[in-house]
Coordinates of C-alpha atoms and ligand atoms in Angstrom, one line a residue:
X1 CA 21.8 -14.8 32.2
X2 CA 20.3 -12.3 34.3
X3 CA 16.5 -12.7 35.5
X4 CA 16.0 -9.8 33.6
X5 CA 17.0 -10.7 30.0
X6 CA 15.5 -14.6 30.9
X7 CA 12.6 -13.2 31.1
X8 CA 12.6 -10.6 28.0
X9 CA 13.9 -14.1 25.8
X10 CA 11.1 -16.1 27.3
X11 CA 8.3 -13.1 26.5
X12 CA 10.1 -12.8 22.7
X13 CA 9.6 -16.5 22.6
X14 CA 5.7 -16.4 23.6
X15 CA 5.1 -13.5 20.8
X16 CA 7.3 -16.0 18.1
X17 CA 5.1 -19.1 19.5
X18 CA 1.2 -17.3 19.4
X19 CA 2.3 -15.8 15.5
X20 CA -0.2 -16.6 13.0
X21 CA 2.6 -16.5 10.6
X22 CA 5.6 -19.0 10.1
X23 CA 9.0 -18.5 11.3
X24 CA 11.7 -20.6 10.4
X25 CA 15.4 -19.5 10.9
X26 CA 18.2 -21.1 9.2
X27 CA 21.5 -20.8 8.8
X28 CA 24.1 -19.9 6.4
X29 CA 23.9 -23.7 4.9
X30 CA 20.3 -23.4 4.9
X31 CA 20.1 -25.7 7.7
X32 CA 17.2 -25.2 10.4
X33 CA 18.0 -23.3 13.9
X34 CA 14.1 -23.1 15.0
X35 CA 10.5 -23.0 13.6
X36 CA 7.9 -21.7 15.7
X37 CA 4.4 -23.7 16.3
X38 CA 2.8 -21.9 13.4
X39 CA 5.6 -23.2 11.1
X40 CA 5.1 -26.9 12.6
X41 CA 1.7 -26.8 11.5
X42 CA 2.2 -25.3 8.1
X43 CA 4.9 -28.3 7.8
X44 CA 3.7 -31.2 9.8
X45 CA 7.0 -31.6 11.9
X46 CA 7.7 -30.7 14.9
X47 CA 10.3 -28.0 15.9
X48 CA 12.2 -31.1 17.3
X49 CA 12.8 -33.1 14.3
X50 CA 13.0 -29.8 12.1
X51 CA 16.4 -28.4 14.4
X52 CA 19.5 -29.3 12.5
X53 CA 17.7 -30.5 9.0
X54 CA 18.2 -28.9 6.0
X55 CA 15.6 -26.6 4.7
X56 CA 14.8 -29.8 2.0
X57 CA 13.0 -31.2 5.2
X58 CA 10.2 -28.8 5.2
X59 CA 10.4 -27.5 1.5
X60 CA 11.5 -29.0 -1.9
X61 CA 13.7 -26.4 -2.5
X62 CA 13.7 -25.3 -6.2
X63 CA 16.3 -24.0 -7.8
X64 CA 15.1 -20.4 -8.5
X65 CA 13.8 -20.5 -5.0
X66 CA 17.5 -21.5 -3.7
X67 CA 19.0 -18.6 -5.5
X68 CA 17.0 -16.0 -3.8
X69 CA 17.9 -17.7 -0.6
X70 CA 21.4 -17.5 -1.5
X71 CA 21.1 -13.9 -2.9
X72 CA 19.6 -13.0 0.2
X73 CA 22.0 -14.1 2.5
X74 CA 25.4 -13.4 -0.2
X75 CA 24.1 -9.9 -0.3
X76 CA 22.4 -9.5 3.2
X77 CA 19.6 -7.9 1.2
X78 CA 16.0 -9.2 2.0
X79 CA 13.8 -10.1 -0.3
X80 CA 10.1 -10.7 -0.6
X81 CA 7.3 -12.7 -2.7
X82 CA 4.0 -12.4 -3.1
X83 CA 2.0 -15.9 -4.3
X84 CA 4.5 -18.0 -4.5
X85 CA 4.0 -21.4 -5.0
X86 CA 6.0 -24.0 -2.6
X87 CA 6.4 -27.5 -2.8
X88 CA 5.8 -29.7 0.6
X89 CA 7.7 -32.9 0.7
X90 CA 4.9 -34.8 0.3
X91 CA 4.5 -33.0 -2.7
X92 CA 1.6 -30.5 -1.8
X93 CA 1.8 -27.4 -3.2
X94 CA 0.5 -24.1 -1.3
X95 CA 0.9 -20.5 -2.4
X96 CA 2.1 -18.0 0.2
X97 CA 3.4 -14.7 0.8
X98 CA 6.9 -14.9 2.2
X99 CA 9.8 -13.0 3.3
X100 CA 13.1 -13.2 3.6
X101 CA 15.5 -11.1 6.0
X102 CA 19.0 -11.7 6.6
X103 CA 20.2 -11.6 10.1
X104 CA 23.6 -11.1 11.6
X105 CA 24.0 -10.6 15.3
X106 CA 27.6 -9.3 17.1
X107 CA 29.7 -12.0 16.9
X108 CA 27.4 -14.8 15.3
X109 CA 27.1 -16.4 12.3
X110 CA 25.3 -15.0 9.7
X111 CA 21.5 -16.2 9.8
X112 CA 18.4 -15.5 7.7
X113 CA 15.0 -15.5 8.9
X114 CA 12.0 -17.2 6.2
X115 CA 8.5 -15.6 7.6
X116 CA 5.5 -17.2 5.4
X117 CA 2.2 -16.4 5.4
X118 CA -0.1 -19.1 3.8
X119 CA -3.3 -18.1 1.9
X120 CA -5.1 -20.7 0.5
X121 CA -4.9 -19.4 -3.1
X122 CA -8.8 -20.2 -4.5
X123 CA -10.3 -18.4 -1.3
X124 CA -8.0 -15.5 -2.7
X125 CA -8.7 -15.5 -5.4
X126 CA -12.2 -15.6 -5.5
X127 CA -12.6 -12.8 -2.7
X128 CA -9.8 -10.9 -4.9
X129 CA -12.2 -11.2 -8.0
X130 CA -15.2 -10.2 -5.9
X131 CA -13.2 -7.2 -5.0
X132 CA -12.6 -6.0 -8.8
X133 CA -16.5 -6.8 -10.2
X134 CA -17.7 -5.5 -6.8
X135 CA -14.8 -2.1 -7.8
X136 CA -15.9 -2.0 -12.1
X137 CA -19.6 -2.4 -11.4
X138 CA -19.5 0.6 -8.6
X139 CA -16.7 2.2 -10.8
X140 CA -19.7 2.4 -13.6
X141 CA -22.5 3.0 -11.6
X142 CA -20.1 6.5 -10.3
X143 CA -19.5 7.4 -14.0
X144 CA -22.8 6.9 -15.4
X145 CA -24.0 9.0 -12.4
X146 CA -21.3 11.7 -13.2
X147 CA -22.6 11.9 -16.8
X148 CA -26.1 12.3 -16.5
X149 CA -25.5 15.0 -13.8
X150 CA -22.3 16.6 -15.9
X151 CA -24.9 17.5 -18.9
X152 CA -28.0 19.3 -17.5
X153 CA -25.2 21.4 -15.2
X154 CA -23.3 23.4 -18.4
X155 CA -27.5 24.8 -19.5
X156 CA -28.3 25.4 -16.3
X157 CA -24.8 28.0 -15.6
X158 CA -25.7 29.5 -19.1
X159 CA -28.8 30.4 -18.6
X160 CA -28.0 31.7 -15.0
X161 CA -25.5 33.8 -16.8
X162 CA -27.8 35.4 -19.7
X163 CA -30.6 36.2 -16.5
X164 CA -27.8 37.7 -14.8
X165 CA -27.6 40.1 -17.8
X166 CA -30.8 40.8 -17.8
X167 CA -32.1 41.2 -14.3
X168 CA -33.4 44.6 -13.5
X169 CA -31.5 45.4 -9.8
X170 CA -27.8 44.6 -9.1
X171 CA -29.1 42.8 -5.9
X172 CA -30.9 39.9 -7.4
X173 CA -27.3 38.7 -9.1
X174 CA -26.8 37.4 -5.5
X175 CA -29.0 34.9 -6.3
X176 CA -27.6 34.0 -9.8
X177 CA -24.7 34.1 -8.0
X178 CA -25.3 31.1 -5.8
X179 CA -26.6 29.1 -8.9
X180 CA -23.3 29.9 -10.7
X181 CA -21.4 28.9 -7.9
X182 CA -23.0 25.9 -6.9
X183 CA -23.1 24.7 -10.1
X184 CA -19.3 25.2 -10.6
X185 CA -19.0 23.2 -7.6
X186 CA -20.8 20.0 -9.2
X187 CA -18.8 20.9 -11.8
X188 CA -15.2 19.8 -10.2
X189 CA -17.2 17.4 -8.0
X190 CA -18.6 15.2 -11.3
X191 CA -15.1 15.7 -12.7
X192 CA -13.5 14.4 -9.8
X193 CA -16.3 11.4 -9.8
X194 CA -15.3 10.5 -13.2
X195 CA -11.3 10.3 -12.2
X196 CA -8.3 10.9 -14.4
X197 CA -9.4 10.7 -17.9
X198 CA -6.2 10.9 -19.7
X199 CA -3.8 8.1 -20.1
X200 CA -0.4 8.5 -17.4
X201 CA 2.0 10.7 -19.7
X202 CA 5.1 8.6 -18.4
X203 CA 8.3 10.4 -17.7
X204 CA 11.6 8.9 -15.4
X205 CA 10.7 11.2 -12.4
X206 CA 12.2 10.8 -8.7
X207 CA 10.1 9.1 -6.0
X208 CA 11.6 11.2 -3.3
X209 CA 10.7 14.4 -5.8
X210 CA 7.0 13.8 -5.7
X211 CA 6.4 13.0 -2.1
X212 CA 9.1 16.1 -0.6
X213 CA 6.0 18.5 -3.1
X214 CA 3.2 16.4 -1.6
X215 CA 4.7 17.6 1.9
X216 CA 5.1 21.0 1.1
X217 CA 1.9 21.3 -0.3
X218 CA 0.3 20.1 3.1
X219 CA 2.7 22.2 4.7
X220 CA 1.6 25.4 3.2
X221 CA -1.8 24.7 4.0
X222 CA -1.1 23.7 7.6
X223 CA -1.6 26.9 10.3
X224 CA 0.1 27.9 13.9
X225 CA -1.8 25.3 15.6
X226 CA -0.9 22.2 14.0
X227 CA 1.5 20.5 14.9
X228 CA 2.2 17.7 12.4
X229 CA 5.5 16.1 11.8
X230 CA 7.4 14.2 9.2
X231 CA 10.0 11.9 9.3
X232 CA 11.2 11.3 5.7
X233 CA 12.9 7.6 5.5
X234 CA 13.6 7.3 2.6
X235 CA 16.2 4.9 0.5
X236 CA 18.4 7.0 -1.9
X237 CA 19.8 4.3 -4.0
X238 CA 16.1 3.4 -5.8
X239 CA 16.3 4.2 -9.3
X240 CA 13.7 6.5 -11.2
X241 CA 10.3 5.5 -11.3
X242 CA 8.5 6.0 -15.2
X243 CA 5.2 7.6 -14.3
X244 CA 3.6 11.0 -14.9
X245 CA 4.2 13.2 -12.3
X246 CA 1.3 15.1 -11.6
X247 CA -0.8 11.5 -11.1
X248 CA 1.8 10.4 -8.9
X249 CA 1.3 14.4 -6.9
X250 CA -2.5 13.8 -6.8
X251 CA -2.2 10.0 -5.2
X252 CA 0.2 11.0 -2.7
X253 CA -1.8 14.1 -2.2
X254 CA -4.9 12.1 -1.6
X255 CA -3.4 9.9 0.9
X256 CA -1.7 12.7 2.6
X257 CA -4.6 14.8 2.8
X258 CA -6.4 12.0 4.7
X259 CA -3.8 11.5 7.7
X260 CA -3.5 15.1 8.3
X261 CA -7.5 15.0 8.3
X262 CA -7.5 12.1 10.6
X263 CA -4.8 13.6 12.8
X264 CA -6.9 16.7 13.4
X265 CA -3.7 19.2 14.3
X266 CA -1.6 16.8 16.1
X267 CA 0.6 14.1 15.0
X268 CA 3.5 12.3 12.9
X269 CA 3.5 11.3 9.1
X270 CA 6.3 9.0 7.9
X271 CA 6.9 8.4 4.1
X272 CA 9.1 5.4 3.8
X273 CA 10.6 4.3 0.3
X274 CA 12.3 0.5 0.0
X275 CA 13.2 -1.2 -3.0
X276 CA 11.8 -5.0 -3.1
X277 CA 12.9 -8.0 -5.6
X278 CA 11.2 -10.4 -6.9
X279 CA 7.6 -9.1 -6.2
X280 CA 4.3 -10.4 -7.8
X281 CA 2.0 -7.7 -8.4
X282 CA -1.7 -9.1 -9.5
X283 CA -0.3 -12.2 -12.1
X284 CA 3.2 -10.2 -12.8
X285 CA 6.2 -10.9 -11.4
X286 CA 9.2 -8.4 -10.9
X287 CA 12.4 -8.1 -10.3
X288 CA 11.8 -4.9 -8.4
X289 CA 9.1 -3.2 -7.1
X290 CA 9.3 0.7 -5.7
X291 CA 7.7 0.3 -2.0
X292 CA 5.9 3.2 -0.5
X293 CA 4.8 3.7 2.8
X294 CA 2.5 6.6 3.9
X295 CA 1.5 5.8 7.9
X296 CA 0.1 8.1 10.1
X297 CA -0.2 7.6 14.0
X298 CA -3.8 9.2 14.5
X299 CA -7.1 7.1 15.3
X300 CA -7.1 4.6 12.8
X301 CA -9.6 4.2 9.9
X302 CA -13.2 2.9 11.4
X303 CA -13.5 -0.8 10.8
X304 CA -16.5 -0.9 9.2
X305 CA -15.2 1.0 6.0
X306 CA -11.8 -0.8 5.7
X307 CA -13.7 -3.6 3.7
X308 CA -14.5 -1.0 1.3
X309 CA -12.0 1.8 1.6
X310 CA -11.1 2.4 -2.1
X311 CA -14.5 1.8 -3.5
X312 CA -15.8 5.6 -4.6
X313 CA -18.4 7.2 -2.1
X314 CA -17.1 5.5 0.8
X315 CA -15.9 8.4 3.4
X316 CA -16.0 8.8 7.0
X317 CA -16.4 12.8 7.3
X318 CA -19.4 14.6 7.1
X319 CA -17.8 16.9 4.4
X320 CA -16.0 14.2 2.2
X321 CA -16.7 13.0 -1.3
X322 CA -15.1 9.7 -0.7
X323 CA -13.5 10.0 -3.8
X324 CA -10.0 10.3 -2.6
X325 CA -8.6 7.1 -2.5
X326 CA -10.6 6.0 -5.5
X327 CA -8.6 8.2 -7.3
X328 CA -5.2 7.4 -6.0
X329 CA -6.2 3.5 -6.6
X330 CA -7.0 4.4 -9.8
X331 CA -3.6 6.2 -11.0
X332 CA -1.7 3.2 -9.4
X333 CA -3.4 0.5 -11.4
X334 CA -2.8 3.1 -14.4
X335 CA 0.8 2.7 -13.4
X336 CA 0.9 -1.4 -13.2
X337 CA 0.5 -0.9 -9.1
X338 CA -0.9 -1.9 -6.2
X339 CA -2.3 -0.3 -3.2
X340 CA -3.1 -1.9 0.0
X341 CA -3.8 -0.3 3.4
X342 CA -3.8 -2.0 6.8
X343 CA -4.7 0.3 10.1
X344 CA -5.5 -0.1 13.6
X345 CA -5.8 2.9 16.1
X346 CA -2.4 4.8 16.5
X347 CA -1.0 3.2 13.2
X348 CA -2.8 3.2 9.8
X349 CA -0.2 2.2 6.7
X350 CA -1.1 3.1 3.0
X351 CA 1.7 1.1 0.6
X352 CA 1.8 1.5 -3.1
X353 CA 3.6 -1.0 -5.0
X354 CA 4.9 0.4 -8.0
X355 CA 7.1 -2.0 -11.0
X356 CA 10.8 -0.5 -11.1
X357 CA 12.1 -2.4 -14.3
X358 CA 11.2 -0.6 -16.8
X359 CA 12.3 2.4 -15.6
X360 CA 15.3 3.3 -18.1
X361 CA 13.7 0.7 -20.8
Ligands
LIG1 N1 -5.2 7.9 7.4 C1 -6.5 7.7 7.7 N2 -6.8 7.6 9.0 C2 -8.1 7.5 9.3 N3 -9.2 7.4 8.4 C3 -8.8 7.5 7.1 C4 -7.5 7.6 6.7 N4 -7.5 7.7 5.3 C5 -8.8 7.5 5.0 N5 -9.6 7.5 6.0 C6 -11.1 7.3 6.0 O1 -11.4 6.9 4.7 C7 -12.5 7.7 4.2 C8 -12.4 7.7 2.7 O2 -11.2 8.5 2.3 P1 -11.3 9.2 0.8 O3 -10.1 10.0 0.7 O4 -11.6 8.2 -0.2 O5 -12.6 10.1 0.9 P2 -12.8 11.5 1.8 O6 -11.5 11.9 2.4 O7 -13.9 11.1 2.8 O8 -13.3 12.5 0.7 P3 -12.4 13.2 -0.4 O9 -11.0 12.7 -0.3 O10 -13.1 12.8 -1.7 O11 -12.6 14.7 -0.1 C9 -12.2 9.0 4.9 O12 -13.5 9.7 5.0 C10 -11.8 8.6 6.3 O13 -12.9 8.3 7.1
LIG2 MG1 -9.8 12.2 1.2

C-alpha cells in the first residue's frame, strides 16, 4: 500500500471511530467484519470480540428484522427505519433510527453496512409532544389573530369604496386608494395566516410533475443576473403519489422560494426523489415512503430559528411573513407526511416524507 492511500484508510478510519452514530458491517451471512467505538458502546463489546460473531452477538435478531436484512442485501436495495425497537442480548430494548445500505466493492464479497442512531425514546417523545402543543397552541393563537383582524378589514374597503364615489376631486381617490390597497393586502396576508382551509382533493399525480412546475415557476421569476442552478436527481421508478396537486405546488413552492431567497442570485438547488421501505412516520409504519429532498448550498438557516423554523411568524427577512413553511408543514401533515430540515452554512436540506402505499388503493 502506498503512503498515500495508508494514510487516506487511516483518516477514513478516524472519521468512522469519532461518529456519534453506530457502524457495524457485516457480511453476506450476517456475520460482523467491524463495529466502530460508537457501536461498542451502544453494545457493550468490544470491536475485538464482535469481529467474526454473528450479528445475534450484538442484537437478538427478530425475524421481521432478519428479513429486511436479507431483503436488503438479496436485492442490494437499502432500506431504512425510523423508531424501531431492538432487542440487546441482555434483553434491553432501545429504539433507534437505522439504516441499512448494501455494499459491494470490485471484486469483494457482497457486504452491507447497519448505521444506528439511538434516541432514547421518552426524551423523544416528550420533546416531540412539546413540539406539537407548543405548534397547536401558536397554530390557534395565528388563527384567532387572523379572524379578529379578517372582520373589521371587509367594512373598512366598503366604506373606502362608497367615499371614493362620493369625494368631490379626482385627486383625493389617491388616498382611498392606499386604504383599498392596503387593506387588500391584509386581506391575502390573514388568508395566508389562516392556511389551506380546504381538505387535500387527492388525485394520483407525479412527484417529478409538481417539482419540474415549482422550478419553472422560480425560473420565470428569476432575471439576467441570477445565476441559480438545478440539478434534478430524481428516481424514475417511484410510483404516483395520491395528493392534490396544487398543495403539493404551494409546499414545494414555499421551500423553493426560500433557497433562492437565501442564495441571493447565486447558487445550486438539487431536488432529490428516493423511494424508502419500511418507514415509520409519527406512530405509522410503511412499506414505502416517497423521500424528498430540497437542499440548497447558500448560508445556511441562522441557528437561533432552526428550533422553531416551522412554527408561523418565525422569519429571518425584514420583508417575510414567516408563514412559508408553516404552510408547507401544514399541507404535508394534511397528506400523512413529515417534514424535517437539517442546515449548516453551505448546505441546508428540507425532506418531506410522504406514504406511497396507498397510491393506486
Ligand atoms: N433554505 C434556507 N436557507 C436559509 N434560511 C432559510 C431557508 N429556508 C428558510 N429560511 C429562514 O427561515 C425563515 C422562515 O421561512 P418562511 O418561509 O416560513 O418565512 P419567510 O420566508 O420569512 O416569509 P414568507 O415565506 O411567509 O414570505 C426565513 O425568513 C429564513 O430566514
Ligand atoms: Mg418563505
Amino acid at each position: 500500500m502506498s503512503d498515500k492511500s495508508h494514510s487516506k484508510s487511516n483518516y477514513q478510519r478516524n472519521i468512522l471511530d469519532n461518529l456519534n452514530t453506530s457502524v457495524v458491517l457485516l457480511n453476506a451471512d450476517l456475520h460482523i467484519e467491524y463495529i466502530n467505538p460508537a457501536s461498542e458502546n451502544l453494545f457493550q463489546i468490544s470491536s475485538r470480540q464482535a469481529a467474526g460473531a454473528k450479528l445475534d452477538k450484538i442484537i437478538l435478531v427478530e425475524q421481521a428484522f432478519k428479513s429486511r436484512l436479507l431483503y436488503a442485501i438479496n436485492n442490494f436495495h437499502p432500506i431504512s427505519e425510523h423508531e424501531a425497537c431492538i432487542t440487546l442480548p441482555d434483553g434491553r430494548e432501545i429504539i433507534v433510527d437505522y439504516a441499512l445500505n448494501p455494499l459491494q466493492l470490485a471484486d469483494q464479497q457482497m457486504q452491507l453496512i447497519l448505521e444506528i442512531s439511538h434516541m432514547d425514546r421518552h426524551i423523544r417523545i416528550a420533546r416531540e409532544e412539546k413540539l406539537l402543543s407548543e405548534q397547536s397552541a401558536t397554530r390557534n393563537l395565528v388563527r384567532g389573530m387572523a379572524h379578529e383582524i379578517k372582520n373589521p378589514l371587509g367594512g373598512l374597503r366598503g366604506a373606502a369604496q362608497l367615499l371614493e364615489r362620493e369625494l368631490p376631486s379626482e385627486d383625493l381617490r389617491e388616498y382611498t386608494q392606499i386604504i383599498i390597497g392596503e387593506a387588500d393586502r391584509l386581506q391575502s396576508l390573514v388568508d395566508r395566516m389562516l392556511g389551506p382551509n380546504n381538505l387535500p382533493k387527492k388525485r394520483n399525480i407525479n412527484i417529478h410533475q409538481v417539482l419540474e412546475h415549482v422550478r419553472q415557476l422560480i425560473q420565470v421569476e428569476l432575471t439576467e443576473d441570477d445565476h441559480i442552478d438545478f440539478t434534478l436527481d430524481y428516481d424514475p421508478s417511484l410510483p404516483e403519489i395520491m395528493a392534490d396537486s396544487d398543495m403539493m405546488i404551494q409546499a414545494i413552492l414555499n421551500i423553493t422560494g426560500n433557497a433562492v431567497q437565501a442564495l441571493a442570485g447565486n447558487g445550486e438547488i438539487t431536488y432529490k426523489t428516493r423511494p424508502l421501505r419500511h418507514f415509520t412516520i409519527g406512530h405509522t409504519h410503511h412499506r414505502l415512503v416517497l423521500q424528498t429532498d430540497i437542499i440548497d448550498n447558500g448560508p445556511g438557516i441562522v441557528t437561533e430559528l432552526q428550533e422553531h423554523i416551522f412554527f408561523p411568524m418565525v422569519t429571518g427577512r425584514a420583508e417575510g411573513t414567516g408563514l412559508g413553511l408553516s404552510i408547507a408543514q401544514s399541507i404535508i401533515n394534511q397528506h400523512g407526511g413529515l417534514i424535517k430540515m437539517s442546515s449548516h452554512p453551505g448546505k441546508t436540506i428540507f425532506t418531506i416524507y410522504l406514504p406511497l402505499e396507498y397510491a393506486h388503493g
